[in-house]
């Protein structure tokens, strides 16, 4: 069985909405609303869904760029300790629950103090969508890549320069690029610099937040191939957030489909593409253009927009747009259940409609 690097339990991230003259808390935007997810060591997990489904928020909450509202995130923890904490938290005995809370402060990423979080920072990195915004235009490439090494006090002096040079070569750039500014590079080269910076601290996990979406199509494939190569070379684990399904098909081992803050379907990439089980996944896949005019595929047009995450629909959140919806779908929320092997789906009627 594959070992998990990240184990997420019942994660919620709500953004408060304030209104009225006294700016009182009147509602919450439920961006991530009770997500359970395991990311295996060395895999690339693709996270897909429409804009506003909560995929980027989920990624940034894992990185602690956003604080979680509730839930647990275990990073690099053994199965034994996770199960022990989880069983203590469910205990009827208040003392055992207290013991569980105490252990959470040492092992749950959402609760770690700043001091305890610091050593983890170097293991967890991010590559943002748009390198033009994520790279400081006033800094030389050398300083940009060296920044996390200095902040983490991993190296000093000549060692930093050596490491920067090594990273530039790793991402396909050269020594002469060290003393240039980001605006002197093309979009693809800027993304290579951002990747080099993410690799600087020898991370184990990198959140790829739409890393190819802002690039020209011709450059996208080069960056994807580079990311694949780096993953193999450094045994990295990726969470690859994107709305582009063909990109995740190319790079991911498994795919997780999110809808309105919840997981709809999760499974190995080939299975999700060959036999999607959730009506939402089917609709997403049917929208992929096929580059062969002779091949016809029925497009599933979803009616209406994604509902408001402040007041999501009852039961299955997808029911107002689902042609298979029945009474149970409006009343009972479907849970992510195992369909087969590692394939999971959250739909009451997947057996009838698959
Ligand atoms: Fe559609 Fe019901 Fe399945 Fe939701 S639970 S996706 S509404 S069939």
Coordinates of C-alpha atoms and ligand atoms in Angstrom, one line a residue:
X1 CA 0.0 0.0 0.0
X2 CA 1.3 3.5 -0.9
X3 CA 2.5 5.6 2.0
X4 CA 0.7 8.9 2.5
X5 CA 2.7 12.2 2.7
X6 CA -0.4 14.3 3.5
X7 CA -3.5 13.1 5.2
X8 CA -6.4 15.7 5.4
X9 CA -9.4 15.1 7.7
X10 CA -12.7 17.0 7.6
X11 CA -10.9 20.2 6.5
X12 CA -13.0 23.4 6.4
X13 CA -12.0 26.9 5.2
X14 CA -14.7 29.5 5.6
X15 CA -14.3 33.2 4.9
X16 CA -16.5 35.4 7.0
X17 CA -18.9 37.9 5.4
X18 CA -19.5 41.1 7.3
X19 CA -22.4 43.5 6.8
X20 CA -24.7 46.1 8.2
X21 CA -23.6 49.4 9.9
X22 CA -21.7 47.5 12.7
X23 CA -20.0 45.2 10.2
X24 CA -21.3 42.1 12.0
X25 CA -20.5 38.6 10.9
X26 CA -23.6 37.7 8.9
X27 CA -22.5 34.7 6.9
X28 CA -19.6 32.5 5.7
X29 CA -18.3 31.7 2.2
X30 CA -17.8 28.0 2.5
X31 CA -14.8 27.6 0.1
X32 CA -13.7 24.3 1.5
X33 CA -16.4 22.4 3.4
X34 CA -15.4 19.1 4.9
X35 CA -12.7 17.6 2.7
X36 CA -11.0 14.3 3.4
X37 CA -8.0 13.6 1.1
X38 CA -4.8 11.6 1.2
X39 CA -1.8 12.5 -1.0
X40 CA 0.5 9.6 -1.5
X41 CA 4.3 10.0 -1.3
X42 CA 5.8 10.5 -4.8
X43 CA 2.5 10.9 -6.6
X44 CA 1.1 13.8 -8.6
X45 CA -2.5 14.4 -7.6
X46 CA -4.4 16.5 -10.0
X47 CA -7.1 18.7 -8.4
X48 CA -9.7 19.9 -10.9
X49 CA -13.1 21.7 -10.9
X50 CA -14.7 24.9 -12.1
X51 CA -13.5 28.3 -10.9
X52 CA -14.7 28.9 -7.4
X53 CA -14.9 25.2 -6.4
X54 CA -12.3 25.7 -3.7
X55 CA -9.4 23.9 -5.2
X56 CA -6.9 26.8 -4.8
X57 CA -8.1 27.5 -1.3
X58 CA -7.6 23.9 -0.4
X59 CA -4.0 24.0 -1.7
X60 CA -3.2 27.2 0.1
X61 CA -4.7 25.9 3.3
X62 CA -2.4 22.9 3.1
X63 CA 0.5 25.4 2.9
X64 CA -0.9 27.4 5.8
X65 CA -1.0 30.4 3.5
X66 CA -4.7 30.5 4.7
X67 CA -5.6 29.3 8.2
X68 CA -8.0 26.5 8.4
X69 CA -11.4 27.0 10.0
X70 CA -11.5 23.5 11.3
X71 CA -10.2 20.0 10.5
X72 CA -6.7 18.4 10.5
X73 CA -3.8 18.2 8.1
X74 CA -1.1 15.6 8.9
X75 CA 2.1 16.1 7.0
X76 CA 4.7 13.3 7.0
X77 CA 3.1 11.6 10.0
X78 CA 3.0 7.9 10.5
X79 CA -0.3 6.0 10.1
X80 CA -0.1 4.9 13.7
X81 CA 0.1 8.3 15.2
X82 CA -2.7 9.6 13.0
X83 CA -5.0 6.7 13.9
X84 CA -4.2 7.1 17.6
X85 CA -5.0 10.9 17.5
X86 CA -8.2 10.3 15.5
X87 CA -9.4 7.6 17.9
X88 CA -8.6 9.8 20.9
X89 CA -10.6 12.6 19.4
X90 CA -13.6 10.4 19.0
X91 CA -13.4 9.0 22.5
X92 CA -16.3 9.4 25.0
X93 CA -13.7 10.0 27.7
X94 CA -13.0 13.8 28.1
X95 CA -9.4 13.1 29.3
X96 CA -8.7 11.0 26.2
X97 CA -10.1 13.8 24.0
X98 CA -7.9 16.2 25.8
X99 CA -4.9 14.0 25.1
X100 CA -5.9 13.9 21.5
X101 CA -6.0 17.8 21.4
X102 CA -2.6 17.9 23.0
X103 CA -1.2 15.6 20.3
X104 CA -2.8 17.7 17.6
X105 CA -0.8 20.7 18.7
X106 CA 2.4 18.7 17.9
X107 CA 1.3 16.8 14.7
X108 CA -1.5 18.8 13.0
X109 CA -0.2 21.3 10.5
X110 CA -3.2 23.6 11.0
X111 CA -2.4 24.0 14.7
X112 CA 1.4 24.1 14.7
X113 CA 3.0 27.2 16.3
X114 CA 5.1 29.5 14.1
X115 CA 8.2 28.0 15.7
X116 CA 7.2 24.4 14.9
X117 CA 6.0 25.3 11.5
X118 CA 9.4 26.8 10.4
X119 CA 11.2 23.4 9.8
X120 CA 8.2 22.3 7.7
X121 CA 8.3 25.4 5.5
X122 CA 11.3 24.2 3.6
X123 CA 9.6 20.8 2.9
X124 CA 6.5 22.5 1.4
X125 CA 6.7 24.8 -1.5
X126 CA 4.5 26.4 -4.2
X127 CA 4.7 27.4 -7.8
X128 CA 2.2 30.1 -8.7
X129 CA 0.1 30.5 -11.8
X130 CA 1.7 33.7 -13.1
X131 CA 5.5 34.1 -12.8
X132 CA 5.2 37.8 -13.7
X133 CA 3.4 38.4 -10.4
X134 CA 5.2 35.9 -8.3
X135 CA 8.8 37.1 -9.0
X136 CA 9.9 40.4 -7.5
X137 CA 10.8 42.6 -10.6
X138 CA 13.4 44.5 -8.6
X139 CA 15.4 41.5 -7.7
X140 CA 18.1 39.7 -9.7
X141 CA 17.4 36.0 -10.5
X142 CA 20.3 35.1 -8.2
X143 CA 18.7 36.9 -5.3
X144 CA 15.2 35.4 -6.1
X145 CA 16.4 31.8 -6.0
X146 CA 18.7 32.4 -3.0
X147 CA 15.9 34.1 -0.9
X148 CA 14.4 30.9 0.6
X149 CA 17.9 29.5 1.3
X150 CA 18.7 32.7 3.3
X151 CA 15.3 32.8 5.0
X152 CA 15.6 29.2 6.1
X153 CA 19.3 29.7 7.0
X154 CA 20.2 26.6 5.0
X155 CA 23.4 28.0 3.5
X156 CA 25.6 31.0 3.4
X157 CA 28.3 32.7 1.2
X158 CA 29.8 30.7 -1.7
X159 CA 27.5 27.7 -1.0
X160 CA 24.4 29.8 -1.9
X161 CA 25.9 30.8 -5.2
X162 CA 26.8 27.2 -6.0
X163 CA 23.3 26.0 -5.2
X164 CA 21.7 28.8 -7.3
X165 CA 23.8 27.8 -10.2
X166 CA 22.9 24.1 -9.8
X167 CA 19.2 25.0 -9.7
X168 CA 19.5 27.1 -12.8
X169 CA 21.0 24.2 -14.7
X170 CA 18.4 21.8 -13.3
X171 CA 15.5 23.9 -14.7
X172 CA 17.2 24.4 -18.1
X173 CA 18.7 27.9 -17.6
X174 CA 22.4 28.9 -17.6
X175 CA 25.0 30.9 -15.6
X176 CA 24.5 34.1 -17.5
X177 CA 20.8 34.2 -16.4
X178 CA 21.9 34.7 -12.8
X179 CA 22.5 38.5 -13.0
X180 CA 19.4 39.4 -15.0
X181 CA 15.9 40.7 -13.9
X182 CA 12.7 38.8 -14.4
X183 CA 11.5 41.2 -17.1
X184 CA 14.4 40.1 -19.3
X185 CA 12.9 36.6 -19.7
X186 CA 10.0 35.0 -21.6
X187 CA 7.0 33.6 -19.7
X188 CA 8.3 30.1 -19.9
X189 CA 11.8 31.1 -18.6
X190 CA 10.2 33.1 -15.8
X191 CA 8.2 30.0 -14.7
X192 CA 11.5 28.0 -14.8
X193 CA 13.0 30.6 -12.4
X194 CA 9.9 30.2 -10.1
X195 CA 10.4 26.4 -10.2
X196 CA 14.1 26.8 -9.3
X197 CA 13.1 28.9 -6.3
X198 CA 10.6 26.3 -5.2
X199 CA 13.3 23.6 -5.5
X200 CA 15.9 25.5 -3.6
X201 CA 15.1 24.2 -0.1
X202 CA 15.0 20.5 -1.1
X203 CA 11.2 20.3 -0.7
X204 CA 9.2 17.0 -0.4
X205 CA 5.9 18.5 -1.5
X206 CA 5.1 21.3 -4.1
X207 CA 1.7 22.8 -4.7
X208 CA 1.5 23.5 -8.4
X209 CA -1.2 26.2 -8.6
X210 CA -2.1 26.3 -12.3
X211 CA 1.6 26.5 -13.2
X212 CA 1.0 26.4 -17.0
X213 CA -2.2 28.3 -17.4
X214 CA -0.6 31.7 -18.0
X215 CA 1.9 30.3 -20.6
X216 CA 1.6 30.0 -24.4
X217 CA 0.5 26.6 -25.5
X218 CA 3.9 25.8 -27.1
X219 CA 5.6 26.4 -23.8
X220 CA 3.1 24.6 -21.7
X221 CA 4.3 21.1 -22.8
X222 CA 8.0 22.0 -22.1
X223 CA 7.1 23.1 -18.5
X224 CA 5.0 20.0 -17.9
X225 CA 7.8 17.8 -19.1
X226 CA 10.2 19.6 -16.9
X227 CA 7.9 19.2 -13.9
X228 CA 7.6 15.5 -14.7
X229 CA 11.4 15.1 -15.0
X230 CA 12.0 16.9 -11.7
X231 CA 9.4 14.8 -9.9
X232 CA 11.2 11.6 -10.9
X233 CA 14.6 13.0 -10.2
X234 CA 13.9 14.4 -6.7
X235 CA 11.1 12.0 -5.7
X236 CA 8.7 15.0 -5.3
X237 CA 5.0 14.9 -4.4
X238 CA 2.8 17.3 -6.3
X239 CA -0.7 18.6 -5.8
X240 CA -1.5 19.9 -9.3
X241 CA -4.3 22.4 -9.2
X242 CA -5.8 23.2 -12.6
X243 CA -9.0 23.6 -14.6
X244 CA -7.4 22.1 -17.6
X245 CA -8.2 18.4 -17.8
X246 CA -5.8 17.5 -20.5
X247 CA -2.9 18.9 -18.5
X248 CA -3.7 16.7 -15.5
X249 CA -4.2 13.7 -17.8
X250 CA -0.6 14.2 -18.9
X251 CA 1.0 14.7 -15.5
X252 CA -1.2 13.2 -12.8
X253 CA -1.2 9.7 -11.3
X254 CA -4.6 10.3 -9.7
X255 CA -7.3 13.0 -10.1
X256 CA -9.5 14.6 -7.5
X257 CA -12.6 16.4 -8.7
X258 CA -14.0 19.2 -6.5
X259 CA -17.4 20.8 -6.6
X260 CA -18.5 23.7 -4.4
X261 CA -16.1 23.0 -1.6
X262 CA -16.5 19.2 -1.5
X263 CA -14.9 16.2 -3.2
X264 CA -17.1 14.7 -5.9
X265 CA -14.8 12.0 -7.3
X266 CA -11.3 10.7 -6.7
X267 CA -9.4 8.0 -8.6
X268 CA -6.5 6.9 -10.8
X269 CA -6.2 9.1 -13.9
X270 CA -6.9 6.4 -16.4
X271 CA -10.0 5.3 -14.5
X272 CA -11.4 8.8 -14.2
X273 CA -10.9 9.4 -18.0
X274 CA -12.2 5.9 -19.1
X275 CA -15.1 5.5 -16.7
X276 CA -16.1 8.6 -14.8
X277 CA -18.8 7.8 -12.2
X278 CA -20.0 11.2 -11.0
X279 CA -22.3 13.2 -13.3
X280 CA -20.2 16.3 -12.7
X281 CA -17.0 14.6 -13.8
X282 CA -18.8 13.2 -16.9
X283 CA -19.9 16.8 -17.8
X284 CA -16.4 18.1 -17.3
X285 CA -14.8 15.4 -19.5
X286 CA -17.4 15.8 -22.2
X287 CA -16.3 19.5 -22.5
X288 CA -12.8 18.5 -23.6
X289 CA -12.3 19.3 -27.3
X290 CA -11.4 16.3 -29.4
X291 CA -8.8 17.1 -32.1
X292 CA -10.5 14.7 -34.6
X293 CA -13.5 16.0 -36.7
X294 CA -14.7 12.4 -37.3
X295 CA -15.0 11.6 -33.6
X296 CA -18.3 12.8 -32.1
X297 CA -18.8 12.9 -28.4
X298 CA -22.0 14.0 -26.8
X299 CA -21.5 17.2 -24.9
X300 CA -23.2 17.4 -21.5
X301 CA -24.3 21.0 -21.0
X302 CA -24.7 21.9 -17.4
X303 CA -27.7 24.1 -16.7
X304 CA -27.2 27.2 -14.5
X305 CA -24.2 28.5 -12.7
X306 CA -22.3 27.1 -9.7
X307 CA -24.5 27.9 -6.7
X308 CA -23.5 30.5 -4.1
X309 CA -21.0 29.0 -1.6
X310 CA -22.5 31.2 1.1
X311 CA -25.7 29.2 0.9
X312 CA -25.0 25.9 -0.8
X313 CA -27.9 23.6 -1.9
X314 CA -29.1 21.0 0.6
X315 CA -28.2 17.3 0.2
X316 CA -26.0 16.8 -2.8
X317 CA -24.6 20.2 -3.8
X318 CA -24.7 19.3 -7.5
X319 CA -28.5 18.5 -7.5
X320 CA -29.8 21.8 -9.0
X321 CA -27.7 21.0 -12.1
X322 CA -27.9 17.2 -12.2
X323 CA -30.3 15.5 -14.6
X324 CA -30.3 12.4 -12.5
X325 CA -31.3 14.1 -9.3
X326 CA -34.1 12.4 -7.2
X327 CA -35.6 13.3 -3.8
X328 CA -32.8 11.6 -1.9
X329 CA -30.3 13.9 -3.6
X330 CA -32.0 17.0 -2.3
X331 CA -32.2 15.7 1.3
X332 CA -29.2 13.5 2.0
X333 CA -25.6 14.6 1.4
X334 CA -23.7 11.8 -0.4
X335 CA -20.4 10.8 1.2
X336 CA -17.2 9.9 -0.7
X337 CA -17.5 6.1 -0.9
X338 CA -15.2 3.5 -2.4
X339 CA -16.5 2.4 -5.8
X340 CA -13.6 0.1 -6.7
X341 CA -10.0 -0.2 -5.6
X342 CA -8.8 3.4 -5.2
X343 CA -11.7 4.9 -7.1
X344 CA -14.1 6.9 -4.9
X345 CA -17.3 8.8 -5.7
X346 CA -19.8 10.9 -3.8
X347 CA -23.1 10.3 -5.6
X348 CA -26.2 8.3 -4.4
X349 CA -26.9 7.0 -7.9
X350 CA -23.5 6.2 -9.4
X351 CA -24.3 2.5 -9.8
X352 CA -27.5 3.1 -11.8
X353 CA -26.1 5.8 -14.1
X354 CA -22.5 4.4 -14.7
Ligands
LIG1 FE1 -26.8 13.8 -9.2 FE2 -28.0 12.8 -7.0 FE3 -25.6 11.9 -7.8 FE4 -25.9 14.4 -6.8 S1 -26.3 12.5 -5.7 S2 -24.7 13.8 -8.5 S3 -27.8 15.0 -7.6 S4 -27.5 11.7 -8.9

